[in-house]
Each structure stands twice: as structure tokens, then as C-alpha cells.
Amino acid sequence: AARRVPQLRLKIVADFLVHGNALQTVPVSWSEQVEALALASSHIGIAPLPDNPFTRGKCGLKVLQYMAAGLPVIASPTGVNGDLVQHGINGLTARTNEQWVSAIEQLSASADLRLSMGERGRGRCRRHYSLATTGRLMLSLLPPAAT
């Protein structure tokens, strides 16, 4: 991807460093205070996962964080990520290396596409995964209080 998108940089928000050969990395030390700012200053959220029994059982927290930050997402359609990312609507799904590179190229080339997918992802997050939405759902599952 770095060869086909020369301006590509990978921001890594973590408590470890990753060094790339052709890909320039931008390390950001994770902290609760820094995480939201780091996401807000990003352009695309990526969530690559291999497809195996362990990863199929993982939650989609990273994808939800990207969507809440208004980022378009590129994700492996593994487990719940395949449900969260609606291909072509709020992001793109990719299985193969070529699909990943193509998705990165597509989103890198269009600020309008990144914005529209990001807005749709944020809306999906608000409608289905916000505290208010999940709170109402949880209350609806409880038996009525005795009076």
C-alpha cells in the first residue's frame, strides 16, 4: 500500500512500537486522554484480523471507536466486524492483501468518500451502540417493577 499511496502513514496508538520498512509509522503513546484526540486526527480506521476461532469471538470495540470518531473503516469481515462494517456504506471490508491495498487507495483518494462513510458510521454507532440506545434495550429486557 505504501508503494501505491506515497503519502500513506500508519498511526499506531498503543503502548508498543511497530517499525515498518516502506511504510512510515507515527507512534502515539496510548493513554485515555490521548486516544480520542489521536482518532479524531486520523483519516481511516483499520481493523485487520485473521479468520480463526479466537478472532471470530472478539468484540468489535476498535471498529466502534473508529465509527464513533467519524472515521471510515477498513476491516477484515471476521466475526462481528463483518456485521459492523457495511461494505460501501460506512467502510470497506477486505480479506486479501490486494483488497486491503485497493481499499486504502480508494479511501485515500477521496476526502468526500471518507467523510460520507465516516458520517454514516457515526450515525450507525449512535442508533445502535450508544449508551442511551443500549440502556433502553437493557431496561426493556428487565421484568416490570412490582408496585
Backbone as ProteinMPNN parsed JSONL, in Angstrom:
{"seq_chain_A": "AARRVPQLRLKIVADFLVHGNALQTVPVSWSEQVEALALASSHIGIAPLPDNPFTRGKCGLKVLQYMAAGLPVIASPTGVNGDLVQHGINGLTARTNEQWVSAIEQLSASADLRLSMGERGRGRCRRHYSLATTGRLMLSLLPPAAT", "coords_chain_A": {"N_chain_A": [[0.829, -1.194, 0.0], [1.969, 1.228, 0.734], [3.681, 1.713, -1.366], [1.932, 2.249, -3.442], [0.409, 4.327, -2.496], [1.874, 6.995, -1.886], [1.871, 9.033, 0.148], [1.01, 7.744, 2.39], [0.69, 7.033, 5.811], [0.987, 5.237, 8.85], [-0.678, 5.511, 11.734], [-0.085, 4.531, 14.941], [-1.649, 3.864, 17.797], [-0.761, 2.975, 20.757], [0.786, 0.974, 23.358], [3.214, 0.131, 22.536], [5.806, -0.115, 20.036], [5.846, -0.211, 16.467], [7.742, -0.958, 13.739], [8.043, -0.077, 10.391], [9.063, -1.037, 7.082], [8.767, 0.04, 4.311], [6.618, 1.575, 4.929], [5.764, 4.514, 6.53], [5.578, 5.033, 9.958], [3.637, 6.449, 12.595], [4.081, 6.804, 15.758], [2.006, 6.857, 18.636], [1.812, 7.262, 21.967], [-0.31, 5.388, 23.95], [-2.907, 6.638, 25.955], [-5.655, 7.255, 28.11], [-6.448, 9.885, 27.863], [-5.294, 10.688, 25.453], [-6.175, 9.01, 23.418], [-8.776, 9.559, 22.147], [-8.254, 12.021, 20.896], [-6.214, 11.279, 19.15], [-7.565, 9.519, 17.448], [-9.459, 11.299, 16.379], [-7.857, 12.889, 14.811], [-7.201, 11.334, 12.706], [-7.558, 9.675, 9.469], [-8.582, 7.313, 8.407], [-9.82, 4.326, 9.822], [-8.403, 1.234, 10.636], [-8.894, -2.289, 10.807], [-7.551, -5.015, 10.792], [-7.891, -8.522, 10.875], [-7.036, -11.918, 11.352], [-8.842, -14.809, 10.222], [-10.02, -16.87, 12.461], [-10.952, -19.216, 15.108], [-10.547, -17.835, 17.581], [-10.422, -15.046, 16.87], [-12.904, -14.758, 15.69], [-14.553, -14.634, 17.843], [-14.021, -12.231, 19.043], [-14.825, -8.932, 20.266], [-16.102, -5.985, 18.61], [-14.777, -3.585, 19.346], [-12.701, -1.752, 18.507], [-13.536, -1.112, 15.886], [-16.016, 0.078, 16.486], [-15.073, 2.274, 17.969], [-13.661, 3.677, 15.976], [-15.8, 4.248, 14.229], [-17.43, 5.824, 15.934], [-15.776, 8.004, 16.135], [-16.114, 9.098, 13.704], [-14.754, 8.066, 11.548], [-14.107, 6.495, 8.398], [-14.059, 2.975, 7.947], [-11.817, 0.309, 7.368], [-11.958, -3.063, 7.368], [-11.276, -6.47, 8.236], [-13.658, -8.9, 7.398], [-14.274, -10.429, 9.719], [-15.823, -12.265, 12.246], [-17.761, -10.232, 14.409], [-17.01, -7.847, 13.224], [-17.617, -8.032, 10.54], [-20.333, -7.612, 10.613], [-20.591, -5.063, 11.683], [-19.242, -3.303, 9.918], [-20.512, -2.064, 7.077], [-20.11, -2.858, 3.961], [-19.083, -0.525, 1.606], [-20.819, 1.354, 2.562], [-20.495, 2.385, 5.333], [-17.878, 1.92, 5.416], [-15.241, -0.257, 4.294], [-14.755, -3.7, 3.537], [-12.158, -6.114, 3.669], [-10.379, -8.928, 2.593], [-8.152, -10.096, 1.291], [-4.663, -9.298, 0.565], [-4.54, -7.67, -1.721], [-7.149, -6.631, -1.778], [-7.077, -5.118, 0.552], [-5.108, -3.189, -0.093], [-6.352, -1.968, -2.284], [-8.661, -0.902, -1.036], [-7.478, 0.931, 0.731], [-6.28, 2.634, -1.133], [-8.609, 3.594, -2.447], [-10.031, 4.997, -0.393], [-8.054, 6.799, 0.389], [-7.875, 8.422, -1.807], [-10.15, 10.006, -1.862], [-11.522, 12.504, -0.133], [-14.172, 13.214, 0.197], [-15.525, 10.752, 0.074], [-14.429, 9.501, 2.337], [-15.468, 11.212, 4.311], [-18.298, 10.934, 3.963], [-18.683, 8.159, 4.423], [-17.673, 8.028, 7.013], [-19.498, 9.673, 8.405], [-21.831, 8.148, 8.097], [-21.085, 5.873, 9.519], [-20.767, 6.947, 12.102], [-23.419, 7.707, 12.593], [-24.638, 5.174, 12.569], [-23.431, 4.089, 14.799], [-24.448, 5.771, 16.834], [-27.205, 5.178, 16.618], [-27.371, 2.414, 17.16], [-25.463, 1.568, 19.084], [-24.996, 3.346, 21.156], [-24.819, 4.662, 24.517], [-27.34, 5.486, 25.429], [-29.068, 4.093, 23.693], [-28.373, 1.359, 24.163], [-28.91, 1.3, 26.876], [-31.719, 1.709, 26.972], [-32.508, -0.645, 25.673], [-31.552, -2.603, 27.455], [-33.136, -1.995, 29.718], [-35.634, -2.636, 28.683], [-35.533, -5.357, 28.663], [-35.692, -6.165, 31.257], [-37.829, -7.405, 33.876], [-41.024, -5.856, 34.633], [-41.164, -3.494, 37.307], [-42.385, -4.335, 40.535], [-45.299, -2.932, 41.975]], "CA_chain_A": [[0.0, 0.0, 0.0], [2.845, 2.404, 0.804], [4.234, 1.966, -2.706], [0.876, 2.77, -4.313], [-0.108, 5.557, -1.888], [3.133, 7.516, -1.335], [1.697, 9.843, 1.353], [0.438, 6.892, 3.426], [1.348, 6.869, 7.104], [0.211, 4.42, 9.771], [-0.641, 6.0, 13.113], [-0.274, 3.416, 15.849], [-1.94, 4.328, 19.145], [-0.52, 1.753, 21.531], [1.863, 1.039, 24.344], [4.362, -0.536, 21.929], [6.19, 0.465, 18.748], [5.935, -1.079, 15.303], [8.567, -0.317, 12.721], [7.774, -0.558, 9.051], [10.126, -0.812, 6.115], [8.348, 1.024, 3.316], [5.517, 2.358, 5.476], [6.12, 5.415, 7.626], [4.681, 4.89, 11.106], [3.537, 7.577, 13.509], [3.721, 6.216, 17.05], [1.333, 7.691, 19.624], [1.704, 6.505, 23.213], [-1.695, 5.332, 24.368], [-3.43, 6.98, 27.275], [-7.079, 7.544, 27.998], [-6.591, 11.272, 27.438], [-4.761, 10.873, 24.1], [-6.801, 8.131, 22.438], [-9.827, 10.208, 21.357], [-7.619, 13.037, 20.042], [-5.475, 10.575, 18.093], [-8.548, 9.039, 16.477], [-10.073, 12.449, 15.715], [-6.921, 13.462, 13.845], [-6.908, 10.298, 11.721], [-8.383, 9.729, 8.269], [-9.183, 5.998, 8.174], [-9.561, 3.348, 10.867], [-8.212, -0.105, 10.075], [-9.075, -3.388, 11.759], [-7.244, -6.309, 10.173], [-7.918, -9.69, 11.758], [-7.092, -13.216, 10.673], [-10.105, -15.507, 10.469], [-9.829, -18.1, 13.222], [-11.947, -19.282, 16.182], [-10.331, -16.793, 18.587], [-10.788, -13.722, 16.377], [-14.343, -14.732, 15.414], [-15.226, -14.352, 19.104], [-13.648, -10.915, 19.569], [-15.81, -7.871, 20.095], [-15.705, -5.013, 17.591], [-14.536, -2.307, 20.013], [-11.91, -0.841, 17.667], [-14.401, -0.643, 14.803], [-16.971, 1.01, 17.086], [-14.349, 3.506, 18.293], [-13.431, 4.381, 14.713], [-17.075, 4.762, 13.756], [-17.838, 6.909, 16.828], [-14.906, 9.147, 15.824], [-16.453, 9.581, 12.372], [-13.794, 7.567, 10.561], [-14.467, 5.33, 7.607], [-13.328, 1.816, 8.451], [-11.465, -0.845, 6.541], [-11.851, -4.156, 8.331], [-11.48, -7.855, 7.825], [-15.036, -9.25, 7.755], [-14.147, -11.531, 10.665], [-16.668, -12.14, 13.428], [-18.699, -9.113, 14.468], [-16.581, -6.771, 12.329], [-18.362, -8.19, 9.297], [-21.669, -7.059, 10.827], [-20.483, -3.632, 11.975], [-18.837, -2.57, 8.721], [-21.383, -2.304, 5.928], [-19.22, -2.601, 2.826], [-19.521, 0.512, 0.684], [-21.727, 2.297, 3.228], [-19.749, 3.079, 6.382], [-16.496, 1.474, 5.316], [-14.952, -1.306, 3.317], [-14.193, -4.923, 4.087], [-11.07, -6.637, 2.845], [-9.834, -10.223, 3.025], [-6.839, -10.355, 0.695], [-3.744, -8.151, 0.526], [-4.934, -6.78, -2.814], [-8.353, -5.919, -1.352], [-6.644, -4.116, 1.527], [-4.438, -2.106, -0.803], [-7.376, -1.291, -3.077], [-9.496, -0.132, -0.114], [-6.665, 2.062, 1.192], [-6.187, 3.555, -2.274], [-9.91, 4.198, -2.694], [-10.336, 5.982, 0.638], [-7.017, 7.832, 0.37], [-8.074, 9.283, -2.97], [-11.382, 10.793, -1.822], [-11.932, 13.065, 1.155], [-15.633, 13.17, 0.252], [-15.918, 9.381, 0.408], [-14.079, 9.295, 3.752], [-16.417, 11.972, 5.12], [-19.643, 10.352, 3.915], [-18.663, 6.873, 5.125], [-17.481, 8.321, 8.432], [-20.769, 10.167, 8.948], [-22.767, 7.019, 8.18], [-20.637, 5.029, 10.627], [-21.105, 7.616, 13.364], [-24.863, 7.575, 12.751], [-24.923, 3.778, 12.939], [-22.969, 3.95, 16.187], [-25.43, 6.444, 17.684], [-28.5, 4.486, 16.576], [-27.366, 1.023, 17.626], [-24.464, 1.201, 20.089], [-24.779, 4.41, 22.13], [-25.223, 4.365, 25.887], [-28.79, 5.666, 25.522], [-29.72, 3.0, 22.973], [-28.197, 0.088, 24.87], [-29.615, 1.425, 28.16], [-33.149, 1.442, 26.725], [-32.643, -2.072, 25.361], [-31.387, -3.367, 28.7], [-34.337, -1.782, 30.545], [-36.771, -3.354, 28.08], [-35.373, -6.793, 28.921], [-35.951, -6.435, 32.672], [-39.258, -7.503, 34.198], [-41.542, -4.615, 35.221], [-41.015, -3.407, 38.765], [-43.633, -4.54, 41.287], [-45.746, -1.71, 42.644]], "C_chain_A": [[0.87, 1.253, 0.0], [3.455, 2.724, -0.557], [3.186, 2.604, -3.617], [0.239, 4.051, -3.781], [1.081, 6.207, -1.168], [2.988, 8.323, -0.046], [1.185, 9.037, 2.549], [1.332, 6.845, 4.668], [0.42, 6.057, 8.0], [0.398, 4.956, 11.179], [-0.961, 4.815, 14.012], [-0.435, 3.973, 17.257], [-1.859, 3.098, 20.038], [0.548, 2.002, 22.581], [3.078, 0.255, 23.864], [4.653, 0.141, 20.594], [6.199, -0.606, 17.673], [6.736, -0.319, 14.262], [8.251, -0.932, 11.372], [8.963, -0.286, 8.153], [9.731, 0.292, 5.16], [7.3, 1.972, 3.878], [5.999, 3.212, 6.647], [5.098, 5.24, 8.745], [4.761, 6.136, 11.971], [3.118, 7.002, 14.853], [3.079, 7.253, 17.977], [1.188, 6.832, 20.875], [0.273, 6.561, 23.713], [-1.866, 5.862, 25.772], [-4.894, 7.307, 27.062], [-7.304, 8.963, 27.46], [-6.217, 11.472, 25.965], [-5.568, 10.118, 23.042], [-7.837, 8.841, 21.557], [-9.241, 11.263, 20.421], [-6.871, 12.39, 18.881], [-6.431, 10.05, 17.032], [-9.139, 10.206, 15.688], [-9.158, 13.061, 14.662], [-6.499, 12.446, 12.777], [-7.849, 10.431, 10.527], [-9.154, 8.435, 8.011], [-8.86, 5.121, 9.386], [-9.414, 1.979, 10.232], [-8.315, -1.158, 11.171], [-8.821, -4.719, 11.056], [-7.266, -7.419, 11.22], [-7.829, -10.953, 10.915], [-8.433, -13.869, 11.006], [-9.806, -16.831, 11.144], [-10.814, -18.111, 14.392], [-11.782, -18.185, 17.236], [-10.813, -15.438, 18.093], [-12.269, -13.631, 16.028], [-15.129, -14.41, 16.675], [-14.894, -12.993, 19.704], [-14.785, -9.917, 19.374], [-15.268, -6.859, 19.086], [-15.383, -3.647, 18.166], [-13.774, -1.324, 19.128], [-12.766, -0.264, 16.548], [-15.412, 0.362, 15.343], [-16.3, 2.331, 17.456], [-14.087, 4.328, 17.032], [-14.721, 5.012, 14.209], [-17.542, 5.933, 14.615], [-17.024, 8.173, 16.567], [-15.186, 9.711, 14.43], [-15.494, 9.144, 11.294], [-14.417, 6.491, 9.688], [-13.576, 4.179, 8.06], [-13.009, 0.855, 7.315], [-11.223, -1.976, 7.528], [-11.924, -5.502, 7.63], [-12.904, -8.206, 8.231], [-15.082, -10.462, 8.679], [-15.039, -11.271, 11.865], [-17.605, -10.957, 13.318], [-18.285, -7.954, 13.559], [-17.314, -6.831, 10.992], [-19.793, -7.688, 9.397], [-21.623, -5.542, 11.014], [-20.169, -2.813, 10.728], [-19.723, -2.998, 7.562], [-20.599, -1.879, 4.696], [-19.834, -1.592, 1.854], [-20.439, 1.549, 1.305], [-20.987, 3.091, 4.306], [-18.275, 2.673, 6.397], [-16.359, 0.412, 4.242], [-14.439, -2.528, 4.053], [-13.159, -5.461, 3.114], [-10.563, -7.939, 3.447], [-8.393, -10.404, 2.544], [-5.964, -9.101, 0.751], [-4.159, -7.166, -0.555], [-6.2, -6.0, -2.461], [-8.014, -4.83, -0.332], [-6.008, -2.92, 0.82], [-5.45, -1.295, -1.602], [-8.26, -0.403, -2.201], [-8.748, 1.1, 0.396], [-6.529, 3.098, 0.078], [-7.493, 4.316, -2.472], [-10.214, 5.29, -1.672], [-9.302, 7.106, 0.68], [-7.265, 8.851, -0.725], [-9.272, 10.219, -2.845], [-11.752, 11.233, -0.41], [-13.446, 13.016, 1.302], [-16.132, 11.78, 0.641], [-15.604, 9.083, 1.871], [-15.095, 9.983, 4.652], [-17.791, 11.312, 5.127], [-19.69, 8.999, 4.63], [-18.509, 7.076, 6.63], [-18.762, 8.803, 9.091], [-21.782, 9.036, 9.085], [-22.392, 6.081, 9.318], [-20.978, 5.638, 11.973], [-22.599, 7.517, 13.626], [-25.259, 6.173, 13.178], [-24.543, 3.535, 14.398], [-23.989, 4.571, 17.148], [-26.735, 5.654, 17.769], [-28.481, 3.129, 17.268], [-26.465, 0.739, 18.824], [-24.21, 2.272, 21.135], [-25.242, 3.945, 23.511], [-26.737, 4.458, 26.024], [-29.52, 4.492, 24.866], [-29.583, 1.686, 23.732], [-28.864, 0.121, 26.237], [-31.096, 1.133, 28.012], [-33.376, -0.048, 26.448], [-32.537, -2.913, 26.63], [-32.612, -3.215, 29.594], [-35.529, -2.556, 30.011], [-36.706, -4.858, 28.353], [-35.657, -7.164, 30.372], [-37.442, -6.557, 32.915], [-39.732, -6.189, 34.807], [-41.402, -4.648, 36.748], [-42.385, -3.61, 39.418], [-44.003, -3.248, 41.974], [-46.523, -1.992, 43.884]], "O_chain_A": [[0.541, 2.236, -0.665], [3.715, 3.888, -0.861], [3.528, 3.418, -4.475], [-0.403, 4.782, -4.536], [1.271, 5.992, 0.029], [3.897, 8.304, 0.783], [0.952, 9.605, 3.616], [2.544, 6.648, 4.584], [-0.801, 6.184, 7.91], [1.485, 4.871, 11.749], [-1.999, 4.173, 13.853], [0.516, 4.491, 17.842], [-2.779, 2.28, 20.07], [1.126, 3.085, 22.673], [3.874, -0.228, 24.669], [3.822, 0.892, 20.085], [6.52, -1.765, 17.937], [6.434, 0.832, 13.949], [8.199, -2.153, 11.228], [9.774, 0.596, 8.433], [10.309, 1.378, 5.199], [7.115, 3.068, 3.348], [6.562, 2.707, 7.618], [3.893, 5.294, 8.503], [5.802, 6.786, 12.068], [1.935, 6.74, 15.074], [3.556, 8.383, 18.085], [0.522, 5.798, 20.849], [-0.294, 7.641, 23.883], [-1.07, 5.571, 26.665], [-5.314, 7.604, 25.943], [-8.239, 9.204, 26.696], [-6.777, 12.346, 25.304], [-5.632, 10.55, 21.891], [-7.773, 8.728, 20.333], [-9.681, 11.389, 19.278], [-6.894, 12.899, 17.76], [-6.136, 10.13, 15.84], [-9.301, 10.117, 14.471], [-9.638, 13.687, 13.717], [-5.546, 12.681, 12.034], [-8.811, 11.198, 10.564], [-10.254, 8.464, 7.458], [-7.749, 5.174, 9.913], [-10.216, 1.602, 9.377], [-7.882, -0.947, 12.304], [-9.757, -5.461, 10.76], [-6.724, -7.266, 12.314], [-8.478, -11.05, 9.874], [-9.078, -13.496, 11.986], [-9.393, -17.794, 10.498], [-11.457, -17.093, 14.645], [-12.777, -17.659, 17.733], [-11.536, -14.744, 18.808], [-12.84, -12.541, 16.064], [-16.269, -13.953, 16.584], [-15.423, -12.635, 20.757], [-15.593, -10.037, 18.453], [-14.083, -6.891, 18.755], [-15.686, -2.635, 17.534], [-14.176, -0.166, 19.017], [-12.725, 0.939, 16.289], [-15.642, 1.397, 14.718], [-16.892, 3.395, 17.277], [-14.276, 5.545, 17.032], [-14.734, 6.176, 13.809], [-18.005, 6.938, 14.077], [-17.52, 9.284, 16.756], [-14.564, 10.691, 14.02], [-15.417, 9.771, 10.238], [-15.177, 5.658, 10.183], [-12.453, 4.404, 8.511], [-13.826, 0.623, 6.423], [-10.382, -1.861, 8.42], [-12.548, -5.648, 6.579], [-13.325, -7.836, 9.327], [-15.838, -11.405, 8.444], [-15.016, -10.182, 12.438], [-18.178, -10.705, 12.258], [-19.135, -7.156, 13.163], [-17.596, -5.797, 10.387], [-20.408, -7.369, 8.379], [-22.514, -4.827, 10.555], [-20.76, -1.756, 10.508], [-19.687, -4.148, 7.125], [-20.445, -0.688, 4.423], [-20.943, -1.777, 1.353], [-20.803, 2.524, 0.648], [-20.865, 4.312, 4.212], [-17.528, 3.051, 7.299], [-17.241, 0.218, 3.404], [-13.766, -2.407, 5.077], [-13.27, -5.287, 1.9], [-10.347, -8.038, 4.655], [-7.524, -10.818, 3.311], [-6.457, -7.992, 0.957], [-4.134, -5.956, -0.332], [-6.313, -4.825, -2.81], [-8.599, -3.747, -0.356], [-6.341, -1.771, 1.111], [-5.405, -0.065, -1.594], [-8.574, 0.725, -2.581], [-9.321, 2.186, 0.481], [-6.65, 4.298, 0.323], [-7.488, 5.535, -2.645], [-10.614, 6.392, -2.047], [-9.648, 8.249, 0.978], [-6.903, 10.019, -0.583], [-9.404, 11.144, -3.647], [-12.23, 10.439, 0.4], [-13.957, 12.803, 2.401], [-17.055, 11.65, 1.445], [-16.42, 8.482, 2.57], [-15.535, 9.407, 5.647], [-18.388, 11.146, 6.191], [-20.638, 8.724, 5.365], [-19.139, 6.379, 7.425], [-19.081, 8.394, 10.208], [-22.509, 8.969, 10.075], [-23.265, 5.551, 10.005], [-21.426, 4.939, 12.882], [-23.011, 7.269, 14.759], [-26.115, 6.0, 14.047], [-25.259, 2.855, 15.133], [-24.348, 3.962, 18.157], [-27.299, 5.481, 18.849], [-29.466, 2.736, 17.894], [-26.686, -0.251, 19.522], [-23.288, 2.126, 21.938], [-25.966, 2.958, 23.64], [-27.355, 3.607, 26.663], [-30.48, 3.963, 25.426], [-30.569, 0.976, 23.924], [-29.337, -0.91, 26.717], [-31.674, 0.402, 28.817], [-34.339, -0.633, 26.944], [-33.336, -3.823, 26.85], [-33.082, -4.197, 30.169], [-36.34, -3.072, 30.78], [-37.723, -5.548, 28.278], [-35.841, -8.339, 30.689], [-38.239, -5.898, 32.248], [-38.944, -5.478, 35.43], [-41.511, -5.7, 37.378], [-43.404, -3.125, 38.925], [-43.14, -2.543, 42.496], [-46.968, -1.064, 44.559]]}, "name": "protein", "num_of_chains": 1, "seq": "AARRVPQLRLKIVADFLVHGNALQTVPVSWSEQVEALALASSHIGIAPLPDNPFTRGKCGLKVLQYMAAGLPVIASPTGVNGDLVQHGINGLTARTNEQWVSAIEQLSASADLRLSMGERGRGRCRRHYSLATTGRLMLSLLPPAAT"}
